[in-house]
Coordinates of C-alpha atoms and ligand atoms in Angstrom, one line a residue:
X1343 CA -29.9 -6.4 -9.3
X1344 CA -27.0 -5.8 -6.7
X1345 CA -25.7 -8.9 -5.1
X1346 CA -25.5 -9.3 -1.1
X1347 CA -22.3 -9.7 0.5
X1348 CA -22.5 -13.2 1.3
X1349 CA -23.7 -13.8 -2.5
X1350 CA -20.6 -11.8 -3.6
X1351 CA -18.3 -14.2 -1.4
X1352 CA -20.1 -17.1 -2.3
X1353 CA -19.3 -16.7 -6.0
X1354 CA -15.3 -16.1 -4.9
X1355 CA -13.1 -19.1 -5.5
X1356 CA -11.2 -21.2 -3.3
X1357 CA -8.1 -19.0 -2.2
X1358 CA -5.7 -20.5 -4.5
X1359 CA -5.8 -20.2 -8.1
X1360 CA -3.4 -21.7 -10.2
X1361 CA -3.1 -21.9 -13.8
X1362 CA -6.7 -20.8 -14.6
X1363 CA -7.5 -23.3 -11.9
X1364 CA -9.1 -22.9 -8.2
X1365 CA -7.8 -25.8 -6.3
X1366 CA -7.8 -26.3 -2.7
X1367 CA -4.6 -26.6 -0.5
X1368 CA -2.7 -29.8 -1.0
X1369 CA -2.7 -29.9 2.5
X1370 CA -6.6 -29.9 2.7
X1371 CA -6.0 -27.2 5.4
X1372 CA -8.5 -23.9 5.2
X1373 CA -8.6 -20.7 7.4
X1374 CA -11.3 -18.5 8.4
X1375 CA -11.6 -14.7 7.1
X1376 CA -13.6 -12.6 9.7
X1377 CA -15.6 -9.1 9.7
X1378 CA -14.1 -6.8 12.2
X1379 CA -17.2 -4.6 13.2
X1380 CA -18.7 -7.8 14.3
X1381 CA -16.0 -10.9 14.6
X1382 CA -18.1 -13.3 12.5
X1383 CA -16.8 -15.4 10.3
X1384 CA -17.5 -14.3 6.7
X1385 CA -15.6 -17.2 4.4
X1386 CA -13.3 -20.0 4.7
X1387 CA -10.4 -20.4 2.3
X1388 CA -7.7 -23.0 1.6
X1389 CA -4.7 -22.4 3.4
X1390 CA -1.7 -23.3 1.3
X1391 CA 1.3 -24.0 1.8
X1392 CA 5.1 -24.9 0.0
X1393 CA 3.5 -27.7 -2.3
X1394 CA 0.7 -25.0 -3.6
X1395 CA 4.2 -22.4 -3.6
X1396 CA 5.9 -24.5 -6.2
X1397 CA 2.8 -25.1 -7.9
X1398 CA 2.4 -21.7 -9.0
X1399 CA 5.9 -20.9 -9.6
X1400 CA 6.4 -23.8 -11.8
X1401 CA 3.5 -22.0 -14.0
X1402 CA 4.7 -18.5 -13.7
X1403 CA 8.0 -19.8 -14.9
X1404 CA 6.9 -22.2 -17.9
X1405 CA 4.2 -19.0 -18.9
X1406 CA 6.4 -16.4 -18.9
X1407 CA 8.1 -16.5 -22.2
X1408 CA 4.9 -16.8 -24.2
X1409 CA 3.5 -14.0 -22.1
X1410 CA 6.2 -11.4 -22.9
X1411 CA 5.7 -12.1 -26.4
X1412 CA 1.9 -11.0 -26.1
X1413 CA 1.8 -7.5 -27.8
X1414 CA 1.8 -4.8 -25.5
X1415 CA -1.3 -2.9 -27.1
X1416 CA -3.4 -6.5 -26.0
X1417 CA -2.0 -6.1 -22.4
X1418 CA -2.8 -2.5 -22.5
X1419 CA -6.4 -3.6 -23.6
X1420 CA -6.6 -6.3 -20.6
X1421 CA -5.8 -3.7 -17.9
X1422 CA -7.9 -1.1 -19.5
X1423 CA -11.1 -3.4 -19.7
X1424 CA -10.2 -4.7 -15.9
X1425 CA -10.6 -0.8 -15.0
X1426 CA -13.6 -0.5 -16.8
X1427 CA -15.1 -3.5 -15.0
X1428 CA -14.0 -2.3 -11.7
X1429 CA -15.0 1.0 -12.3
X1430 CA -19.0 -0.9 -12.8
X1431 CA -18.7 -3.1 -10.0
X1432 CA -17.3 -0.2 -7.3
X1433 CA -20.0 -0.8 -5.3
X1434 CA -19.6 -4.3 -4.7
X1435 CA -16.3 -4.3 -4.5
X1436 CA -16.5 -1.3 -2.1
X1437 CA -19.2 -3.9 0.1
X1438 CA -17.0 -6.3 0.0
X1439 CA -13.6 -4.5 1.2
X1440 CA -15.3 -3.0 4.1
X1441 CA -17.0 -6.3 5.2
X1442 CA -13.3 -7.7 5.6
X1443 CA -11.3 -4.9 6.4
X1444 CA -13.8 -2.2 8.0
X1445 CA -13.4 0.7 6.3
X1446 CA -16.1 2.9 5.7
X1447 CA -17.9 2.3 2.9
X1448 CA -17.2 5.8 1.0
X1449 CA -13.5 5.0 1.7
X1450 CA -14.0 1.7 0.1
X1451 CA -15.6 2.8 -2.8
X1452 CA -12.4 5.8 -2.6
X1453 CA -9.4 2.9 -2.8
X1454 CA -11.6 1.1 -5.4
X1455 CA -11.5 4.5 -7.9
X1456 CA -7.9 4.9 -6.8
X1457 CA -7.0 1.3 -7.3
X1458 CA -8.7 1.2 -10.8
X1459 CA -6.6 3.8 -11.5
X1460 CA -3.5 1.8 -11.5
X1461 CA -4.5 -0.3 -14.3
X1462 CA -5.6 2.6 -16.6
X1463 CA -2.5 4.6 -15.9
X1464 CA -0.5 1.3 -16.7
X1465 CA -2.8 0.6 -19.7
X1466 CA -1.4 3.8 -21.0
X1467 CA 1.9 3.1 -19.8
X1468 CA 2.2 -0.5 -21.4
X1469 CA 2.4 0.8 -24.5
X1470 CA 4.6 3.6 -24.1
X1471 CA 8.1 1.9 -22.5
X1472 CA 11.1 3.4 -24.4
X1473 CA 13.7 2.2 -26.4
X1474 CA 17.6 4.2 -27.2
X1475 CA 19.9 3.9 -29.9
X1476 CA 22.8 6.1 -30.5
X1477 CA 26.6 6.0 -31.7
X1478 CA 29.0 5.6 -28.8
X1479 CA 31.5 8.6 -28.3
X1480 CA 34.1 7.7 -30.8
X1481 CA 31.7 6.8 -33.1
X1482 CA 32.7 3.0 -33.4
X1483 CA 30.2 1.3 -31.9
X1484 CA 26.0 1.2 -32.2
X1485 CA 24.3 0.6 -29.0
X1486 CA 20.9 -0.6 -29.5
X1487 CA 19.0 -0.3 -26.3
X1488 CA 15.8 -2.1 -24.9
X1489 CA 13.7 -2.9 -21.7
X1490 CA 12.4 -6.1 -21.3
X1491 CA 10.1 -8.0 -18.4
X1492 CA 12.1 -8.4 -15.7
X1493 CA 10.2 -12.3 -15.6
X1494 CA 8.4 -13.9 -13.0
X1495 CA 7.2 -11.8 -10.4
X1496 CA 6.3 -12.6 -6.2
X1497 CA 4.1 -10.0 -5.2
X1498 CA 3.0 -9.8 -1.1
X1499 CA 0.3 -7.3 0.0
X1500 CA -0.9 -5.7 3.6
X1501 CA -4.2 -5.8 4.6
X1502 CA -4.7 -2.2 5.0
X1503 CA -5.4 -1.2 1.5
X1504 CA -6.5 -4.6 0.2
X1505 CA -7.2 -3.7 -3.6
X1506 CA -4.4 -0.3 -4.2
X1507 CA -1.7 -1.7 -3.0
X1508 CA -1.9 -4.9 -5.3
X1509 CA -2.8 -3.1 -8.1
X1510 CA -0.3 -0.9 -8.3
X1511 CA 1.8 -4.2 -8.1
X1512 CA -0.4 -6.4 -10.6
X1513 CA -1.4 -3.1 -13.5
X1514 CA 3.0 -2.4 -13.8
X1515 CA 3.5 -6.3 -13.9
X1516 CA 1.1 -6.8 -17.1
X1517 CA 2.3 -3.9 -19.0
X1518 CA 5.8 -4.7 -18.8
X1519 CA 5.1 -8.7 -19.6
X1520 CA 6.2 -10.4 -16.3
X1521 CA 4.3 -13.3 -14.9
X1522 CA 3.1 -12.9 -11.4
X1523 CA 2.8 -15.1 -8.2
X1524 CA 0.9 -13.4 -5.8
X1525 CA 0.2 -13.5 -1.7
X1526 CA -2.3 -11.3 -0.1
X1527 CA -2.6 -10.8 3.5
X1528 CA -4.5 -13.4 5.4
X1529 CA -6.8 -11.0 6.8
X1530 CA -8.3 -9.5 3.5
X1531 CA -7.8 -12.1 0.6
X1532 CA -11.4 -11.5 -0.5
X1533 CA -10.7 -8.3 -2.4
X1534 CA -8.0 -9.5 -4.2
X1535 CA -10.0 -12.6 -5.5
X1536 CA -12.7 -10.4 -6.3
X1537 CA -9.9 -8.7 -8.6
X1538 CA -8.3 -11.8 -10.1
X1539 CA -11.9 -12.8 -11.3
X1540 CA -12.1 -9.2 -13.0
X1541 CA -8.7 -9.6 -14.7
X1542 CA -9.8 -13.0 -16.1
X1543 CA -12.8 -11.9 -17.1
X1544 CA -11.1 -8.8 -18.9
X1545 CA -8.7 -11.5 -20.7
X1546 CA -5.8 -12.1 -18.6
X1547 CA -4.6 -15.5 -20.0
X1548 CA -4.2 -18.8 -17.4
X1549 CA -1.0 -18.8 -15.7
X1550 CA -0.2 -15.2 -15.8
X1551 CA -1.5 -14.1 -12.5
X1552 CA -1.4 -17.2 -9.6
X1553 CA -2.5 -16.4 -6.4
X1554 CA -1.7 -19.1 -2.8
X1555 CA -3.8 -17.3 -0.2
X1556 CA -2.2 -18.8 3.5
X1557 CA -2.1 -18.0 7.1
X1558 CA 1.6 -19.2 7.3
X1559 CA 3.1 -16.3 4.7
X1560 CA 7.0 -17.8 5.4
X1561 CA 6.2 -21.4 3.9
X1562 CA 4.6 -20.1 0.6
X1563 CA 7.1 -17.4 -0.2
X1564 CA 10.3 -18.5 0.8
X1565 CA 9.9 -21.3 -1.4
X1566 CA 9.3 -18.9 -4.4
X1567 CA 12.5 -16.6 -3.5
X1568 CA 14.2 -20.0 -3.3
X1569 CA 12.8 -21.6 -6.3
X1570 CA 15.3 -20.0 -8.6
X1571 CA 12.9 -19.3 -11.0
X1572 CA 11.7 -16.1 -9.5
X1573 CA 13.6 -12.9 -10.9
X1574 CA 11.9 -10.1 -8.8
X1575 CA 9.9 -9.6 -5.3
X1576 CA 7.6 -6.7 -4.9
X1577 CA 6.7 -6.2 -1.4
X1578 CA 4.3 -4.0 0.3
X1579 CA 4.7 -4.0 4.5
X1580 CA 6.3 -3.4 7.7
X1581 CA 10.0 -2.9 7.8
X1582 CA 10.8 -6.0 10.1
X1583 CA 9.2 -8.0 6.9
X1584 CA 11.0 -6.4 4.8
X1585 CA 14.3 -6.3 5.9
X1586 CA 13.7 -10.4 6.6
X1587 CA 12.7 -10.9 2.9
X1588 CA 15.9 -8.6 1.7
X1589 CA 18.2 -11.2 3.4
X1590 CA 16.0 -14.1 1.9
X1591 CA 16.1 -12.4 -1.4
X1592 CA 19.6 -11.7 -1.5
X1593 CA 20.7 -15.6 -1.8
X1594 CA 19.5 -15.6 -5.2
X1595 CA 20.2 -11.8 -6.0
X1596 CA 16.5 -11.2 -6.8
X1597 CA 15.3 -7.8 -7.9
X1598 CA 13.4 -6.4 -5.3
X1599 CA 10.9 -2.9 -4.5
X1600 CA 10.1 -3.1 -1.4
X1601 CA 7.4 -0.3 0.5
X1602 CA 7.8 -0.3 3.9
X1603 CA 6.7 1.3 7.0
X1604 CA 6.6 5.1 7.8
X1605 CA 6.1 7.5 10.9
X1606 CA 5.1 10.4 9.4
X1607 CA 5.4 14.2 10.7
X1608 CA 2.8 16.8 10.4
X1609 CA 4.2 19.8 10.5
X1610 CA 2.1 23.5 11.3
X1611 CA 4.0 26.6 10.8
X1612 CA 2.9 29.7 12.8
X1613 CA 1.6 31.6 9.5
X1614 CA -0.4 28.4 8.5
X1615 CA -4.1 28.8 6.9
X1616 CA -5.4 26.8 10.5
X1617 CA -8.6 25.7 8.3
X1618 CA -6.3 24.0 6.0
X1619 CA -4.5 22.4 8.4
X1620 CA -6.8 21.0 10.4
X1621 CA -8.8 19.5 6.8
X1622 CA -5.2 18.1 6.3
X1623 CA -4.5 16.9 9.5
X1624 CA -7.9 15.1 9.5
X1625 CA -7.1 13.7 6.0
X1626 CA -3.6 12.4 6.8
X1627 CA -4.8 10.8 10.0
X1628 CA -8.3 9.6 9.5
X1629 CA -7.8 8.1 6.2
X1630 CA -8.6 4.4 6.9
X1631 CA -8.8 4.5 10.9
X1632 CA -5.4 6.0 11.0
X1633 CA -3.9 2.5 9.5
X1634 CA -2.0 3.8 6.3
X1635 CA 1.9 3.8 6.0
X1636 CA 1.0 7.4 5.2
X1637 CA -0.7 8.4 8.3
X1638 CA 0.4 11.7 10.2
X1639 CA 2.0 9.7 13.3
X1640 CA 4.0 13.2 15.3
X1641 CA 1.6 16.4 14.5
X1642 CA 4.5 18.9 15.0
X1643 CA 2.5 22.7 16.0
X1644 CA 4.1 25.6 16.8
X1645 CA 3.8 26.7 20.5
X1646 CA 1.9 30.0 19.0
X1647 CA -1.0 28.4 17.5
X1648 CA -1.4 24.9 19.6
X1649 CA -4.4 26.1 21.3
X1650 CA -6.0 27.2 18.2
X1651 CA -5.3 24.3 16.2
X1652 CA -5.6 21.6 19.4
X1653 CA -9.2 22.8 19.7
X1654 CA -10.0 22.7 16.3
X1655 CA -8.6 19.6 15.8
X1656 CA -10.1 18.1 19.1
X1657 CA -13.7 19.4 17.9
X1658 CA -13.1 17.6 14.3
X1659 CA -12.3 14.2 16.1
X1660 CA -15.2 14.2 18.7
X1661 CA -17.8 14.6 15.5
X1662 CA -17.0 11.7 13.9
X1663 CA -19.4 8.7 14.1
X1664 CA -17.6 5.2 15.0
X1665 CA -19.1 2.4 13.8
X1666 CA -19.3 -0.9 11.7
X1667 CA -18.0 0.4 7.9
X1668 CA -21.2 -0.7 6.1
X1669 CA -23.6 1.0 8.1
X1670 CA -25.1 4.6 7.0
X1671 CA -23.3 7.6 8.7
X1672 CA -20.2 6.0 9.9
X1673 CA -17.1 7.9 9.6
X1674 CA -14.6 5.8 11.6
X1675 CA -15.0 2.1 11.2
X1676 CA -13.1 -0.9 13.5
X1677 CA -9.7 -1.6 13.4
X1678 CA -8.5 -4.5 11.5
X1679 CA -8.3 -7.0 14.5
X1680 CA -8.2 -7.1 18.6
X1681 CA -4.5 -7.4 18.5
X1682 CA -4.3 -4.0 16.7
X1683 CA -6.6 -2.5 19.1
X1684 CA -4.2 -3.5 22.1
X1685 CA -1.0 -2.0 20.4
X1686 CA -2.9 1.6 19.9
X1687 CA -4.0 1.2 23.7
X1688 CA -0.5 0.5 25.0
X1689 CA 0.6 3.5 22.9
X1690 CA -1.9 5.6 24.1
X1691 CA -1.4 4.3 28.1
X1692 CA 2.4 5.1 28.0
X1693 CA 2.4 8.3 26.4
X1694 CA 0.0 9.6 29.0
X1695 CA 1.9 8.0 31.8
X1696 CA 4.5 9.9 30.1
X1697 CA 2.8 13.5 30.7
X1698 CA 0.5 13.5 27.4
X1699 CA -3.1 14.5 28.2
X1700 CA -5.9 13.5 26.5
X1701 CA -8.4 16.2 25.2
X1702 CA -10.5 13.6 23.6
X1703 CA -10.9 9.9 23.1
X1704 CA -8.2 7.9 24.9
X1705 CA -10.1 4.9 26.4
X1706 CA -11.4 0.9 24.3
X1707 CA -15.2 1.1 24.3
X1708 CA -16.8 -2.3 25.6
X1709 CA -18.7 -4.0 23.2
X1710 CA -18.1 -6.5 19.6
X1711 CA -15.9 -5.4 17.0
X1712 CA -12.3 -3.8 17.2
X1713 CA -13.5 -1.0 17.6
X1714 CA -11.0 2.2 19.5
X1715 CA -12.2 5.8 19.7
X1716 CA -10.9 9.3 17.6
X1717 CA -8.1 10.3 20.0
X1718 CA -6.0 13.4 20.3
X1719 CA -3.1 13.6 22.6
X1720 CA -1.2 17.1 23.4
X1721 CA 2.1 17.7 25.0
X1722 CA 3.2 14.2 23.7
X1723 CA 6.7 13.8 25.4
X1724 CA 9.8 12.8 23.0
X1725 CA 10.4 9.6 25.0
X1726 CA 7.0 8.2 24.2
X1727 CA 6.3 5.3 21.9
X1728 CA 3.9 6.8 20.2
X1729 CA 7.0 9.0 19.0
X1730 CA 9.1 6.4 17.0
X1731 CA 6.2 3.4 16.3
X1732 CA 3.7 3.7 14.1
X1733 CA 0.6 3.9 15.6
X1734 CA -1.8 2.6 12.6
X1735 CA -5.1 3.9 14.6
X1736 CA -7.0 6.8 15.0
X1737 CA -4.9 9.0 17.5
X1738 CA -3.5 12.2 16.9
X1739 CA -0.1 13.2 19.3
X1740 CA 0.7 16.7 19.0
X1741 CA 4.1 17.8 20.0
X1742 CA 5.0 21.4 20.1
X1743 CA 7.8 23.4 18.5
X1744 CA 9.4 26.7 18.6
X1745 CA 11.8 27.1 15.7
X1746 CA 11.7 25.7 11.6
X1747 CA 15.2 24.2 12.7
X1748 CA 13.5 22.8 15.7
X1749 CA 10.9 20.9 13.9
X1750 CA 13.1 19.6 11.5
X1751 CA 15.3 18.2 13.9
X1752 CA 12.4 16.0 15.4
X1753 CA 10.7 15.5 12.1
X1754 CA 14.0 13.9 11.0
X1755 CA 14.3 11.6 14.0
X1756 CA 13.1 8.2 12.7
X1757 CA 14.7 5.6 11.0
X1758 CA 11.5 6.1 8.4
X1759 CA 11.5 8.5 5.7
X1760 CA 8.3 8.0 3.6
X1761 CA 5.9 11.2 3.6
X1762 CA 6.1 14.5 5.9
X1763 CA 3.6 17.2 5.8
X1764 CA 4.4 20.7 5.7
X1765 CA 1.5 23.5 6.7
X1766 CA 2.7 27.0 5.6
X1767 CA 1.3 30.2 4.0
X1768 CA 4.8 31.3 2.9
X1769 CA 5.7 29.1 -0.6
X1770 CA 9.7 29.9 0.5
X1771 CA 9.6 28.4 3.6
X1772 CA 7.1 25.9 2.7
X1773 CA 9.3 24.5 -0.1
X1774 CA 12.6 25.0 2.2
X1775 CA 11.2 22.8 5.0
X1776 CA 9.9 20.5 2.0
X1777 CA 13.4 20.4 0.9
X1778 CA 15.0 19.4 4.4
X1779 CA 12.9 17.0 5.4
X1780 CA 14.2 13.2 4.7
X1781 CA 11.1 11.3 3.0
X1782 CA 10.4 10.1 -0.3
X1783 CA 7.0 12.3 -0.5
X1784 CA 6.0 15.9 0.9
X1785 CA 2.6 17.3 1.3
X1786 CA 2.7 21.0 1.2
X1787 CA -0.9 22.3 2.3
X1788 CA -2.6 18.8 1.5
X1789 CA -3.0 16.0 3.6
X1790 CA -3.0 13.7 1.0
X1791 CA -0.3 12.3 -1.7
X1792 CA -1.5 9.2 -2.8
X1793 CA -1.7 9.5 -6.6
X1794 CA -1.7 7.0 -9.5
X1795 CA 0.3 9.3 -11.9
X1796 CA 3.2 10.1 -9.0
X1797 CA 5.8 8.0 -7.7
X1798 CA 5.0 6.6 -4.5
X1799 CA 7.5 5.5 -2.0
X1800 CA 10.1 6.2 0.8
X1801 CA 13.7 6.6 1.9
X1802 CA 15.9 5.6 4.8
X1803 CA 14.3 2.1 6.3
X1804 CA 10.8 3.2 4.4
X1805 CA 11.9 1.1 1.5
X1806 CA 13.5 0.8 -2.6
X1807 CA 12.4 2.0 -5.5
X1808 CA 9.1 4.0 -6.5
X1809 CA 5.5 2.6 -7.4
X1810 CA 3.3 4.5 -10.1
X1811 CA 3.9 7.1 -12.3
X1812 CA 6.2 7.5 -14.8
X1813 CA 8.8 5.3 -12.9
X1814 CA 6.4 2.3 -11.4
X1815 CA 6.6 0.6 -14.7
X1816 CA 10.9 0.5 -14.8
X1817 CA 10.8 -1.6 -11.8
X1818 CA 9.2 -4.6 -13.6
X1819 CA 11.5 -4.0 -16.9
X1820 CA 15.1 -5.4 -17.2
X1821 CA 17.7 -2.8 -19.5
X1822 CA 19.4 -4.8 -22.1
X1823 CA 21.8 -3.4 -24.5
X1824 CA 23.0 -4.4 -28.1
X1825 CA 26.3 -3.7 -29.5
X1826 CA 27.2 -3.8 -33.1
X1827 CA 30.2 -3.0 -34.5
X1828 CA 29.8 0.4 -37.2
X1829 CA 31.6 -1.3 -40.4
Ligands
LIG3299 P1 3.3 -7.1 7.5 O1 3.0 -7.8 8.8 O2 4.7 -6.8 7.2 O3 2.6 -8.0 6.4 C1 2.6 -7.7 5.0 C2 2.6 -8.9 4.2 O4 3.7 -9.7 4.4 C3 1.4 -9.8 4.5 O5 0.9 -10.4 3.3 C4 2.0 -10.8 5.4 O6 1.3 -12.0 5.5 C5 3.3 -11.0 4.8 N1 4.3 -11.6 5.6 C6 4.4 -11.6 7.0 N2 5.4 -12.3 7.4 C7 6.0 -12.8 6.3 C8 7.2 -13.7 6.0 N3 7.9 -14.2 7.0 N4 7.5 -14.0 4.8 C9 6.8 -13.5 3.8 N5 5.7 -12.7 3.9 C10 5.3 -12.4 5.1 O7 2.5 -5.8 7.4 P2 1.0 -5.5 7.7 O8 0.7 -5.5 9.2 O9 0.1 -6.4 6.9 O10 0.8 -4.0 7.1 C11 1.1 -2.9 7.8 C12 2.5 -2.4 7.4 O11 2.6 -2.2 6.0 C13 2.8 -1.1 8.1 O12 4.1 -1.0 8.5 C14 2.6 -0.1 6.9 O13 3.3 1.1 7.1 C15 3.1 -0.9 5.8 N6 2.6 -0.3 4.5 C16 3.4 0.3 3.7 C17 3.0 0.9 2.5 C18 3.9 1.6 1.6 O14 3.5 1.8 0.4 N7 5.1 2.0 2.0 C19 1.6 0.7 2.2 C20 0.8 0.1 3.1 C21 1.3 -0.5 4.2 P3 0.1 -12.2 6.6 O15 -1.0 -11.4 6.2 O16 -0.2 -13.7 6.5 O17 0.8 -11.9 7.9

């Protein structure tokens, strides 16, 4: 019999888990978690701070040895039985997500496939990693080369895609043999409880995977970068985090990957298939209200076929339903908070005191929840905002262009360089724009890039290093190499 929410968070833990252990904060302080389609309060947590940090640091450090030596085929086994269980449970995972984060529930039930993924794809992974031995060039010396655990891992996670983006941290971390202290984001912990109890329950031994749950982020993970017993930080976030957590992390030289912000462009070629576009567009903005670092933030069209594209695009957006995430027939849920909400209006207010008009949308309804309408903006002038911040809502600027060179130039005009979308019949110019264009990922034709089996990840102030596919598990392996004399 399916469980309610409430009966699903009930059966959660405390918020910080350490050693096998749910404990509350040493402080005794907790925090409150709270449902954005309505504001109520849904669960309170402990809130921890440094003494829980060093806690969990201590056991990630004293665990990790015996951990590495676990044989890869049993981690492999742990993360495929985690995907099985997930895989079961979607639905009540899928509840839960959207109760904290909003989302609508077929896009919860969407990350939960995507982020059960990760752990198959590093199930398979974990017990593939390579080894190298060969002769060096004048023939002297053997080199005997190997890639261990990198060792104890600090992973921090957004709140937008509360289960993916954790484990595509957590499913590379087991199948390379690194211990893991972990952080989610204050507003949508519940998820990844809900997953630590899976991993447990698929066999992930006490001490492994620790997890300090806090509304004060700085005074539980500064301690572990500090600690000296942390070797590498994986960090999922904005770029002003980011770039603080760099500096921290360079005082003890930690390893870090680090997937940062983005400001996407969309771009629509002349002799684009419009019905494709417009599918894309919708799926590179809409997905998750707008608030993914993937998101289609300038929708570059060319001046021929604005008024096509604008009206199909505007007709799109006015259909959707907006409403609370677990209710039937909702297509665009709240944002994540009221503060968000205010950003996307100022956005939206400056760029039309800037000359944008608005062809649909545009205004905050009155009511509960965080709620802010499907939007579309035309004639979005360069100087905007909305040009070089991420708007992480549900509004679409289009910005017209006259030449490939033209829209490569403005496409390229952001510090970011994580994804860019190219719309194009023609396969040379598709690929040739693909080529210019300075992000880690292209879309050609598809709104959508996300993909367990692909390396996910950006350039420029976007971030380091790559997450998934063949690649996601190097960044939790260390290269050693042997030398022995040929005799
Ligand atoms: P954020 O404010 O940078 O927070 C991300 C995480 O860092 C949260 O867990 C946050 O904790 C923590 N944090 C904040 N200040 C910290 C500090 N001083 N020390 C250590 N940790 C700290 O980002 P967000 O608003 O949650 O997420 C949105 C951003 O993430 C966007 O910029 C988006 O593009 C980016 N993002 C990137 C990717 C990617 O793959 N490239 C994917 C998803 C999202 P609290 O929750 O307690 O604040």
């Amino acid at each position: 019999m399916s469980r309610s929410v409430s009966e699903i968070i009930a059966s959660l833990g405390t918020g910080i888990h350490i050693d096998g252990q749910w404990r509350d904060a040493a402080s005794g302080d907790t925090f409150e978690v709270d449902n954005p389609a309505t504001g109520e309060v849904i669960a309170t947590l402990a809130n921890g701070g440094k003494a829980d940090a060093d806690a969990a640091i201590d056991v990630a450090a004293a665990k990790q040895a015996e951990w590495a030596a676990v044989p890869a085929r049993e981690r492999s086994e742990i993360l495929r039985r985690a995907y099985e269980l997930l895989t079961e449970r979607a639905e009540e995972l899928a509840l839960l997500m959207t109760t904290e984060m909003g989302k609508p529930l077929a896009e919860a039930r969407g990350e939960v496939a995507y982020g059960a993924e990760f752990f198959r794809w590093f199930a398979e992974e974990a017990v593939r990693i390579p080894g190298d031995a060969r002769l060096s060039p004048d023939g002297k010396t053997r080199f005997v080369i190997t890639h261990e655990p990198v060792g104890p891992c600090i992973l921090i996670t957004p709140w937008n895609f509360p289960m993916a983006m954790v484990s595509r941290k957590i499913g590379p971390a087991i199948a390379a043999g690194c211990t893991m202290v972990y952080k989610p984001a204050e507003l949508t912990p519940l998820t990844s409880l809900y997953v630590l109890d899976v991993l447990r329950e698929a066999g992930l031994p006490d001490g492994v995977l620790s997890v300090v749950c806090t509304t004060d982020a700085g005074s539980v993970v500064e301690p572990w970068i500090d600690s000296g017993k942390a070797r590498k930080l994986s960090f999922t976030g904005s770029t002003p985090v980011g770039k603080l957590l760099l500096e921290q992390c360079s005082r003890g030289v930690l390893r870090t990957s680090m997937e940062l912000g983005g400001n996407a462009p969309f771009i629509v070629c002349e002799d684009a298939d419009l019905d494709v576009a417009v599918d894309a567009a919708m799926a590179a903005k809409m997905r998750n209200m707008g608030e993914a670092c993937t998101a289609a933030n300038r929708i570059l069209v060319h001046r021929s076929v604005l008024p096509d594209f604008s009206a199909k695009l505007t007709e799109r957006m006015s259909a959707l339903n907006v409403g609370d995430g677990a209710a039937d027939g909702t297509d665009v849920g709240p944002l994540v908070a009221g503060k968000a909400v205010d950003k996307v209006v100022e956005l939206v207010d400056d760029a039309v005191d800037r000359g944008a008009e608005v062809l649909c949308g545009g205004s905050r309804p009155s009511g509960n929840g965080y709620f802010y309408p499907p939007t579309v903006l035309s004639g979005v002038s360069a100087e905007s905002q909305i040009m070089t911040t991420e708007i992480f809502g549900p509004v679409a600027a289009l910005v017209p262009f006259d030449t490939d060179d033209e829209a490569i130039e403005i496409a390229n005009a952001t510090e970011f360089g994580l994804v860019s979308y190219v719309m194009s019949e023609s396969l040379d110019r598709g690929l040739s724009l693909s080529e210019r264009l300075e992000a880690g990922m292209v879309g050609l034709n598809t709104g959508l890039v996300s993909n367990p089996a692909a390396p996910f990840g950006g350039i420029k102030q976007s971030g380091l290093g790559r997450e998934g596919g063949l690649t996601g598990i190097q960044e939790f392996l260390e290269t050693k190499y042997l030398a022995i004399p040929v005799r």
